[in-house]
Short mmCIF file of C-alpha atoms and ligand atoms in Angstrom, two decimals:
data_model
loop_
_atom_site.label_atom_id
_atom_site.label_comp_id
_atom_site.label_asym_id
_atom_site.label_seq_id
_atom_site.Cartn_x
_atom_site.Cartn_y
_atom_site.Cartn_z
CA MET N 1 -30.82 -101.20 -75.59
CA SER N 2 -28.63 -97.94 -77.05
CA ALA N 3 -27.45 -97.58 -81.06
CA GLN N 4 -24.07 -99.41 -81.30
CA TYR N 5 -22.03 -95.95 -82.84
CA ARG N 6 -19.07 -96.45 -85.49
CA VAL N 7 -16.81 -94.48 -84.83
CA GLY N 8 -13.23 -93.72 -87.36
CA VAL N 9 -10.93 -91.73 -85.58
CA ILE N 10 -8.47 -89.33 -88.01
CA ALA N 11 -4.98 -89.28 -86.87
CA SER N 12 -3.67 -92.57 -85.10
CA GLY N 13 -0.86 -91.21 -82.74
CA ARG N 14 -0.99 -90.56 -78.83
CA ILE N 15 -4.02 -88.72 -77.32
CA ALA N 16 -5.70 -90.71 -80.50
CA ARG N 17 -4.88 -94.08 -78.38
CA GLU N 18 -6.50 -92.14 -74.96
CA HIS N 19 -9.39 -91.53 -76.96
CA GLY N 20 -9.30 -95.49 -78.80
CA ARG N 21 -9.07 -96.29 -74.50
CA GLY N 22 -12.81 -94.51 -74.31
CA TRP N 23 -14.75 -95.37 -77.61
CA THR N 24 -14.01 -99.03 -77.05
CA GLU N 25 -14.72 -98.79 -73.05
CA CYS N 26 -17.40 -97.54 -73.39
CA LYS N 27 -20.54 -99.94 -74.12
CA ASN N 28 -22.37 -97.75 -77.51
CA THR N 29 -19.22 -96.85 -79.46
CA GLU N 30 -17.30 -99.21 -81.34
CA ILE N 31 -13.76 -97.47 -83.67
CA VAL N 32 -14.16 -99.36 -87.74
CA ALA N 33 -11.62 -97.57 -88.85
CA ILE N 34 -8.36 -95.84 -89.02
CA ALA N 35 -6.77 -93.08 -90.63
CA ASP N 36 -4.15 -91.83 -90.60
CA SER N 37 -0.92 -90.39 -93.54
CA HIS N 38 2.17 -92.27 -92.08
CA PRO N 39 1.62 -96.59 -92.61
CA GLN N 40 3.08 -97.25 -89.25
CA ALA N 41 1.52 -95.70 -87.01
CA LEU N 42 -1.76 -97.18 -89.21
CA ILE N 43 -0.07 -100.96 -88.50
CA GLU N 44 0.49 -99.70 -84.10
CA TYR N 45 -2.87 -98.79 -83.64
CA GLY N 46 -4.72 -101.19 -85.76
CA ARG N 47 -3.02 -103.79 -83.99
CA ASP N 48 -3.47 -102.29 -80.31
CA PHE N 49 -7.24 -101.35 -80.89
CA ASP N 50 -8.50 -104.16 -83.36
CA VAL N 51 -9.13 -102.38 -86.62
CA PRO N 52 -8.52 -104.38 -89.46
CA ALA N 53 -6.26 -103.28 -91.90
CA GLU N 54 -9.21 -103.55 -94.82
CA HIS N 55 -10.42 -100.16 -92.08
CA HIS N 56 -6.84 -98.05 -92.48
CA TYR N 57 -7.65 -95.11 -94.60
CA LEU N 58 -4.33 -93.15 -95.46
CA ASP N 59 -6.24 -90.33 -97.03
CA TYR N 60 -8.82 -89.46 -94.45
CA ARG N 61 -11.69 -88.18 -96.50
CA GLU N 62 -12.11 -92.05 -98.31
CA MET N 63 -12.38 -93.53 -94.65
CA MET N 64 -15.31 -90.90 -93.81
CA ASP N 65 -16.69 -91.47 -97.58
CA LYS N 66 -16.25 -95.33 -97.30
CA GLU N 67 -16.52 -95.87 -93.55
CA ASN N 68 -20.49 -94.81 -92.98
CA LEU N 69 -19.13 -92.98 -88.96
CA ASP N 70 -21.52 -92.28 -86.58
CA ILE N 71 -18.58 -90.13 -84.78
CA VAL N 72 -15.29 -88.71 -85.96
CA SER N 73 -12.62 -88.16 -83.31
CA VAL N 74 -10.14 -85.32 -85.18
CA CYS N 75 -6.96 -86.04 -83.17
CA SER N 76 -4.68 -84.22 -84.87
CA TRP N 77 -2.07 -81.84 -84.48
CA ASP N 78 -3.61 -78.18 -83.36
CA PRO N 79 -3.38 -77.15 -87.59
CA MET N 80 -6.02 -79.56 -88.78
CA HIS N 81 -8.82 -79.48 -87.30
CA ALA N 82 -10.46 -77.10 -88.44
CA GLU N 83 -10.02 -78.42 -91.96
CA MET N 84 -9.98 -82.26 -90.23
CA THR N 85 -13.65 -80.85 -89.24
CA ILE N 86 -15.66 -79.59 -91.74
CA ALA N 87 -14.30 -81.87 -93.57
CA ALA N 88 -15.65 -84.10 -91.46
CA ALA N 89 -18.92 -81.83 -90.62
CA ALA N 90 -19.28 -82.23 -94.52
CA ARG N 91 -20.11 -86.30 -94.56
CA LYS N 92 -22.13 -85.65 -91.60
CA PRO N 93 -22.09 -88.04 -88.85
CA LYS N 94 -24.07 -87.70 -85.64
CA ALA N 95 -20.69 -85.57 -83.97
CA ILE N 96 -17.62 -85.45 -83.91
CA LEU N 97 -14.52 -85.17 -81.00
CA CYS N 98 -12.32 -82.46 -82.28
CA GLU N 99 -9.30 -82.13 -80.10
CA LYS N 100 -8.31 -79.04 -77.50
CA PRO N 101 -7.28 -76.79 -78.92
CA MET N 102 -10.57 -75.70 -80.59
CA ALA N 103 -7.82 -74.31 -83.78
CA MET N 104 -6.01 -71.66 -84.24
CA SER N 105 -8.10 -68.73 -84.71
CA LEU N 106 -11.22 -67.57 -83.99
CA GLY N 107 -11.88 -66.88 -87.61
CA GLU N 108 -10.91 -71.10 -88.17
CA ALA N 109 -13.46 -72.02 -85.31
CA ASP N 110 -16.27 -69.99 -86.13
CA ALA N 111 -15.61 -72.09 -89.73
CA MET N 112 -16.63 -74.69 -87.98
CA MET N 113 -19.18 -74.34 -86.03
CA THR N 114 -21.29 -73.41 -88.71
CA ALA N 115 -20.01 -76.69 -90.57
CA CYS N 116 -21.53 -78.91 -88.00
CA GLU N 117 -24.86 -76.79 -88.03
CA ARG N 118 -26.00 -76.39 -90.98
CA ASN N 119 -24.97 -80.04 -91.15
CA GLY N 120 -26.87 -80.97 -87.84
CA VAL N 121 -22.92 -82.47 -86.31
CA LYS N 122 -23.02 -82.06 -83.03
CA LEU N 123 -18.59 -80.50 -82.50
CA ALA N 124 -17.37 -81.60 -79.09
CA ILE N 125 -13.91 -80.57 -78.13
CA GLY N 126 -11.23 -82.36 -76.12
CA HIS N 127 -11.43 -80.25 -72.28
CA GLN N 128 -11.25 -84.43 -71.21
CA ARG N 129 -11.46 -83.18 -67.27
CA ARG N 130 -14.66 -81.27 -67.54
CA PHE N 131 -14.86 -85.80 -66.58
CA TYR N 132 -12.73 -85.01 -63.24
CA SER N 133 -14.64 -85.85 -60.25
CA ALA N 134 -12.45 -83.33 -58.31
CA TRP N 135 -13.41 -80.80 -60.81
CA THR N 136 -16.70 -81.77 -60.89
CA GLU N 137 -16.80 -81.19 -56.87
CA ALA N 138 -14.88 -77.97 -56.95
CA LYS N 139 -17.28 -76.90 -59.38
CA ARG N 140 -20.34 -77.88 -57.18
CA LEU N 141 -18.19 -76.67 -54.48
CA VAL N 142 -17.83 -72.74 -55.96
CA GLN N 143 -21.43 -73.17 -57.18
CA GLU N 144 -23.13 -73.47 -54.53
CA GLY N 145 -21.09 -71.13 -52.09
CA GLU N 146 -19.14 -73.11 -49.83
CA ILE N 147 -16.51 -71.00 -49.59
CA GLY N 148 -18.27 -67.50 -51.19
CA ARG N 149 -18.31 -65.92 -53.25
CA PRO N 150 -14.99 -66.56 -56.01
CA VAL N 151 -13.26 -63.84 -56.33
CA ARG N 152 -9.65 -64.64 -57.71
CA ILE N 153 -8.65 -67.94 -59.06
CA TRP N 154 -5.25 -68.51 -60.04
CA SER N 155 -3.62 -71.02 -63.07
CA ALA N 156 -0.24 -71.83 -63.57
CA THR N 157 0.94 -74.42 -65.76
CA ARG N 158 3.92 -75.59 -68.53
CA SER N 159 3.85 -75.76 -72.51
CA GLY N 160 2.39 -72.74 -73.38
CA MET N 161 -0.63 -71.40 -73.48
CA MET N 162 -1.84 -73.53 -76.60
CA ASN N 163 -1.32 -76.93 -75.39
CA THR N 164 -1.87 -77.67 -71.70
CA GLY N 165 -2.59 -73.24 -70.99
CA THR N 166 -5.54 -74.49 -72.80
CA HIS N 167 -7.33 -76.55 -70.01
CA CYS N 168 -6.32 -73.92 -66.63
CA ILE N 169 -8.72 -71.24 -68.97
CA ASP N 170 -10.66 -74.42 -68.80
CA PHE N 171 -11.13 -75.43 -65.45
CA GLN N 172 -11.26 -71.44 -64.29
CA GLN N 173 -14.66 -71.08 -67.08
CA TYR N 174 -16.03 -74.83 -65.80
CA ILE N 175 -15.82 -74.21 -62.52
CA LEU N 176 -17.61 -70.42 -62.79
CA ASN N 177 -20.36 -72.58 -65.23
CA ASN N 178 -19.05 -70.99 -68.32
CA GLN N 179 -19.29 -67.34 -67.55
CA PRO N 180 -18.39 -65.38 -70.00
CA ALA N 181 -15.07 -63.24 -69.62
CA ARG N 182 -15.53 -59.48 -70.51
CA TRP N 183 -12.30 -58.24 -70.89
CA VAL N 184 -8.67 -59.90 -71.85
CA MET N 185 -4.86 -58.18 -69.81
CA GLY N 186 -2.16 -59.41 -71.44
CA ALA N 187 1.85 -59.84 -71.58
CA VAL N 188 3.71 -61.94 -74.45
CA GLU N 189 7.85 -62.47 -73.85
CA ARG N 190 8.15 -64.26 -77.38
CA GLN N 191 11.76 -64.49 -78.45
CA THR N 192 12.26 -67.44 -79.97
CA ASP N 193 10.76 -68.03 -83.16
CA LYS N 194 9.34 -71.27 -80.68
CA HIS N 195 6.44 -73.28 -82.46
CA ILE N 196 4.24 -76.00 -80.66
CA PHE N 197 2.09 -78.78 -82.59
CA GLY N 198 3.26 -76.96 -86.13
CA HIS N 199 1.57 -73.60 -85.18
CA ARG N 200 3.39 -70.59 -83.36
CA VAL N 201 3.27 -70.49 -79.95
CA GLU N 202 4.82 -67.75 -77.18
CA ASP N 203 8.09 -68.12 -75.58
CA ARG N 204 5.98 -67.41 -72.38
CA CYS N 205 3.51 -65.08 -71.23
CA VAL N 206 0.88 -64.43 -68.59
CA GLY N 207 -2.82 -63.15 -68.33
CA ILE N 208 -5.65 -61.51 -66.54
CA ILE N 209 -9.73 -62.82 -66.69
CA GLY N 210 -12.20 -59.73 -66.09
CA TYR N 211 -14.87 -62.63 -65.02
CA GLY N 212 -16.75 -59.97 -63.43
CA ASP N 213 -16.75 -56.57 -61.50
CA ASP N 214 -14.76 -57.36 -58.37
CA LEU N 215 -14.47 -61.60 -60.09
CA GLU N 216 -10.20 -62.10 -61.19
CA GLY N 217 -9.13 -64.84 -63.11
CA VAL N 218 -4.85 -65.38 -63.63
CA ILE N 219 -3.22 -68.01 -65.79
CA GLU N 220 0.25 -67.54 -65.63
CA ASN N 221 2.25 -70.06 -68.97
CA GLU N 222 5.91 -71.21 -68.55
CA MET N 223 6.61 -68.19 -65.94
CA ASN N 224 8.15 -71.26 -63.10
CA ALA N 225 8.35 -75.06 -63.04
CA ARG N 226 5.31 -75.60 -61.62
CA TYR N 227 3.57 -78.73 -64.46
CA GLU N 228 0.01 -78.46 -62.86
CA VAL N 229 -3.93 -78.17 -64.51
CA GLY N 230 -5.27 -75.99 -63.03
CA ALA N 231 -6.34 -73.30 -60.75
CA CYS N 232 -6.76 -71.99 -56.25
CA VAL N 233 -9.70 -70.26 -56.55
CA TYR N 234 -9.94 -68.08 -53.70
CA GLY N 235 -13.32 -67.28 -52.37
CA THR N 236 -15.20 -64.20 -49.47
CA ASP N 237 -15.11 -67.47 -47.04
CA GLY N 238 -12.61 -70.88 -48.39
CA MET N 239 -10.83 -71.03 -51.24
CA LEU N 240 -10.00 -74.22 -53.24
CA GLU N 241 -6.66 -75.66 -54.82
CA VAL N 242 -7.21 -78.16 -57.84
CA ASN N 243 -4.26 -79.85 -59.36
CA ASP N 244 -4.86 -82.23 -62.37
CA ASN N 245 -7.85 -84.69 -60.23
CA ARG N 246 -6.91 -83.86 -57.29
CA LEU N 247 -8.60 -81.47 -54.47
CA ARG N 248 -8.42 -80.01 -50.81
CA TYR N 249 -10.68 -76.98 -49.97
CA MET N 250 -10.58 -74.73 -46.86
CA THR N 251 -13.60 -72.96 -45.39
CA THR N 252 -14.80 -70.65 -42.95
CA LYS N 253 -17.13 -74.08 -41.42
CA SER N 254 -14.12 -76.64 -41.81
CA ASN N 255 -11.41 -77.70 -39.16
CA GLY N 256 -7.78 -76.63 -41.54
CA TRP N 257 -8.07 -77.96 -44.98
CA GLN N 258 -10.84 -81.48 -46.34
CA THR N 259 -9.31 -83.39 -49.24
CA PHE N 260 -12.33 -84.52 -52.32
CA GLN N 261 -11.13 -88.56 -53.11
CA PRO N 262 -12.18 -89.10 -57.00
CA THR N 263 -14.76 -91.12 -57.32
CA GLU N 264 -12.47 -92.12 -60.45
CA LYS N 265 -8.95 -95.30 -60.68
CA ILE N 266 -6.60 -93.49 -62.04
CA LEU N 267 -4.98 -96.02 -64.44
CA THR N 268 -3.88 -92.92 -66.54
CA GLY N 269 -2.58 -89.92 -66.76
CA TYR N 270 -5.89 -88.42 -68.04
CA GLY N 271 -7.94 -91.96 -64.85
CA THR N 272 -11.03 -92.21 -66.93
CA ALA N 273 -11.89 -88.80 -68.02
CA HIS N 274 -12.32 -90.80 -71.81
CA VAL N 275 -14.19 -93.22 -71.51
CA ASP N 276 -16.49 -90.86 -69.35
CA GLN N 277 -15.86 -88.55 -72.36
CA ALA N 278 -16.98 -91.48 -75.03
CA TYR N 279 -20.24 -91.50 -72.36
CA GLY N 280 -21.22 -87.49 -72.84
CA ILE N 281 -20.80 -87.59 -76.48
CA VAL N 282 -22.87 -90.31 -76.41
CA ASN N 283 -25.86 -88.81 -74.26
CA TRP N 284 -25.88 -85.46 -76.57
CA ILE N 285 -27.00 -87.36 -79.34
CA GLU N 286 -29.39 -88.72 -77.44
CA GLY N 287 -30.37 -86.44 -76.44
CA LYS N 288 -30.47 -87.33 -72.41
CA GLU N 289 -27.31 -84.47 -71.44
CA GLU N 290 -28.85 -81.01 -74.05
CA ASP N 291 -26.03 -78.96 -72.94
CA TYR N 292 -22.83 -80.77 -73.02
CA ARG N 293 -19.60 -80.07 -70.78
CA GLY N 294 -17.90 -80.54 -73.85
CA GLN N 295 -19.59 -78.34 -76.74
CA ALA N 296 -18.16 -76.81 -78.96
CA LYS N 297 -19.28 -72.84 -77.82
CA TYR N 298 -16.77 -73.39 -74.41
CA GLY N 299 -14.02 -74.69 -77.10
CA ARG N 300 -14.13 -71.39 -78.38
CA ALA N 301 -15.02 -69.33 -75.64
CA ALA N 302 -11.23 -71.27 -74.19
CA LEU N 303 -9.92 -70.26 -77.59
CA GLU N 304 -10.51 -65.99 -77.52
CA ILE N 305 -9.07 -65.96 -74.85
CA MET N 306 -6.04 -67.47 -75.44
CA MET N 307 -6.63 -65.25 -78.97
CA SER N 308 -7.36 -61.80 -76.00
CA VAL N 309 -3.87 -62.38 -74.11
CA TYR N 310 -2.68 -62.45 -77.72
CA GLU N 311 -4.15 -59.51 -78.90
CA SER N 312 -4.25 -57.99 -75.45
CA ALA N 313 -0.26 -58.01 -76.42
CA ARG N 314 0.13 -57.11 -79.68
CA CYS N 315 -2.12 -54.19 -79.47
CA HIS N 316 -0.31 -52.90 -75.82
CA GLU N 317 -3.96 -52.62 -74.30
CA ARG N 318 -6.87 -54.47 -72.27
CA VAL N 319 -8.73 -56.23 -74.28
CA ASN N 320 -12.69 -55.73 -74.31
CA LEU N 321 -14.81 -59.54 -75.46
CA PRO N 322 -16.22 -59.92 -77.93
CA LEU N 323 -12.77 -60.18 -79.74
CA LEU N 324 -13.56 -59.37 -83.37
CA THR N 325 -10.25 -60.17 -84.15
CA ARG N 326 -10.52 -63.43 -85.98
CA ALA N 327 -7.30 -64.16 -87.43
CA ASN N 328 -4.81 -65.63 -85.30
CA PRO N 329 -3.42 -62.40 -84.05
CA LEU N 330 -0.31 -63.91 -81.92
CA ASP N 331 1.01 -64.08 -86.29
CA VAL N 332 -0.13 -60.84 -86.68
CA ALA N 333 2.16 -59.79 -84.31
CA VAL N 334 5.03 -61.87 -85.69
CA GLU N 335 4.41 -61.16 -89.06
CA THR N 336 4.33 -57.48 -88.85
CA GLY N 337 6.94 -57.31 -86.45
CA VAL N 338 5.63 -56.05 -82.83
CA ILE N 339 6.98 -59.85 -81.47
CA PRO N 340 9.51 -60.19 -83.36
CA VAL N 341 12.08 -62.99 -83.30
CA THR N 342 15.25 -61.86 -81.83
CA ARG N 343 16.69 -65.63 -81.99
CA PRO N 344 15.99 -66.57 -84.94
CA GLY N 345 15.88 -70.28 -85.53
CA TRP N 346 11.99 -72.27 -86.59
CA TYR N 347 11.14 -75.58 -84.05
CA ASP N 348 8.48 -77.02 -82.34
CA GLU N 349 8.69 -78.35 -79.20
CA ARG N 350 6.38 -81.54 -80.35
CA ALA N 351 9.49 -82.27 -83.46
CA MET N 352 9.59 -85.55 -80.82
CA LEU N 353 6.65 -86.64 -82.29
CA VAL N 354 7.34 -86.77 -85.76
CA ARG N 355 7.15 -89.69 -87.67
CA GLY N 356 8.49 -88.66 -91.23
CA GLU N 357 7.80 -86.28 -93.76
CA GLY N 358 3.69 -87.99 -94.74
CA MET N 359 2.85 -85.60 -91.36
CA SER N 360 1.51 -82.98 -93.29
CA TRP N 361 2.24 -80.75 -90.50
CA VAL N 362 5.68 -79.91 -91.66
CA LYS N 363 7.66 -76.01 -92.18
CA LYS N 364 7.65 -75.66 -96.05
N1 LIG V 401 -7.01 -83.29 -74.32
C1 LIG V 401 -5.24 -83.73 -74.40
O1 LIG V 401 -5.93 -83.42 -72.35
C2 LIG V 401 -4.29 -84.15 -75.66
C3 LIG V 401 -3.10 -84.75 -74.66
C4 LIG V 401 -1.77 -84.53 -75.94
C5 LIG V 401 -2.71 -84.11 -77.06
N2 LIG V 401 -3.44 -83.08 -77.56
C6 LIG V 401 -3.68 -82.83 -78.34
O2 LIG V 401 -4.19 -84.35 -79.18
C7 LIG V 401 -3.90 -83.71 -81.03
C8 LIG V 401 -3.09 -84.54 -80.72
O3 LIG V 401 -1.05 -84.71 -80.29
P1 LIG V 401 -0.55 -85.62 -80.39
O4 LIG V 401 0.54 -86.15 -79.48
O5 LIG V 401 -0.81 -87.53 -80.46
O6 LIG V 401 0.04 -86.13 -81.80
P2 LIG V 401 0.98 -87.33 -82.20
O7 LIG V 401 1.89 -86.60 -83.46
O8 LIG V 401 0.93 -88.04 -81.98
O9 LIG V 401 -0.47 -87.81 -83.18
C9 LIG V 401 -0.47 -87.34 -84.58
C10 LIG V 401 -1.35 -88.33 -85.77
O10 LIG V 401 -0.78 -87.29 -87.29
C11 LIG V 401 -0.57 -88.14 -87.77
N3 LIG V 401 -0.75 -87.60 -88.86
C12 LIG V 401 0.13 -86.43 -89.25
N4 LIG V 401 -0.42 -85.37 -90.62
C13 LIG V 401 -1.16 -86.29 -90.81
C14 LIG V 401 -2.77 -86.46 -91.68
N5 LIG V 401 -2.89 -85.28 -93.07
N6 LIG V 401 -4.07 -86.81 -91.51
C15 LIG V 401 -4.07 -88.31 -90.74
N7 LIG V 401 -2.59 -88.25 -89.75
C16 LIG V 401 -2.60 -87.43 -89.85
C17 LIG V 401 1.18 -88.14 -87.82
O11 LIG V 401 0.96 -89.32 -88.82
C18 LIG V 401 0.04 -88.92 -86.70
O12 LIG V 401 0.68 -90.24 -86.39
C19 LIG V 401 -3.25 -81.75 -80.64
O13 LIG V 401 -3.68 -81.42 -80.95
C20 LIG V 401 -2.61 -81.43 -79.36
O14 LIG V 401 -2.60 -80.61 -78.57
C21 LIG V 401 -4.55 -83.24 -76.36
#
């Protein structure tokens, strides 16, 4: 019988509800405490996930100091991921699950990883689509050579590269078995002062990722109306398409398209991915899955590609990896006038989520 792991959730908003379902349906984990700077968020989440008021906290550090947590979920807006993860690492839980994107810069990501390593904490990033059966089957098809040697991967989505786009990049990494990118060429359009989840983002951008001599990935963000997460993969002997948890493929041996039926039930937008993610983290803690598929080094790899798209646009050149710039190159480009705002007026595409001034991200 496995141990029962005590989970504390920081920030009780929308994605925390998916984490909540994952920790609740996983038989080895239980949410024992929650923290949110907004009292109403605590009341609603506590009611829906059965967490009594004496375990509600306005201060997440106080929660971690008092609750003896085994696992901490970090579900806040993006700019708070690093600070909260580093604070959690200092309290030495067994694992932290931090939402995507991992951080705002490689400097932050490395500080998070160092803090976790020094405290013996496993750090996972919430690219939960790695648990979709269609994504895993696509990985198997590519890795077992069913479509020949992959030569082009094309992903297009909306809602910002650092938001939905990070899942597309993570898909490319996942099906390539985390093959490191060698270079990135990027173009960024940013005329308005657009933000998402409290940080600067592009109006639209594209990137080409060089994985190998004849293997390239393309990422498009906000270029057309497509709002799907996944990719088309072209190989020397076939092709496949993954759009969220749907997969179809064609090979030189098949007679037209083959369709893969996802093995899990699709109950919400993410199916059972968060439940599988919870089990994956438990298995990682217990040493049953050594190379956990959602671990921080893979979240960092997606972040490095996104930072490289921005750096390429800032420097007008193909950027070789590993990326040496530790700051967020989009911030640097805007602040130094390389990519100036021509249509002024700060706005945040996720402003509809703002509950009140308790949210510490709000623009100063
Ligand atoms: N993995 C995915 O597919 C996926 C999907 C959606 C969102 N996300 C990520 O999840 C994160 C949260 O997004 P969301 O849509 O849930 O946002 P949300 O606005 O619904 O929730 C954020 C919560 O954080 C709370 N908060 C703000 N400041 C705080 C503080 N200092 N301490 C504690 N709580 C604080 C807010 O009160 C709010 O309840 C983002 O990083 C986003 O990128 C991931």
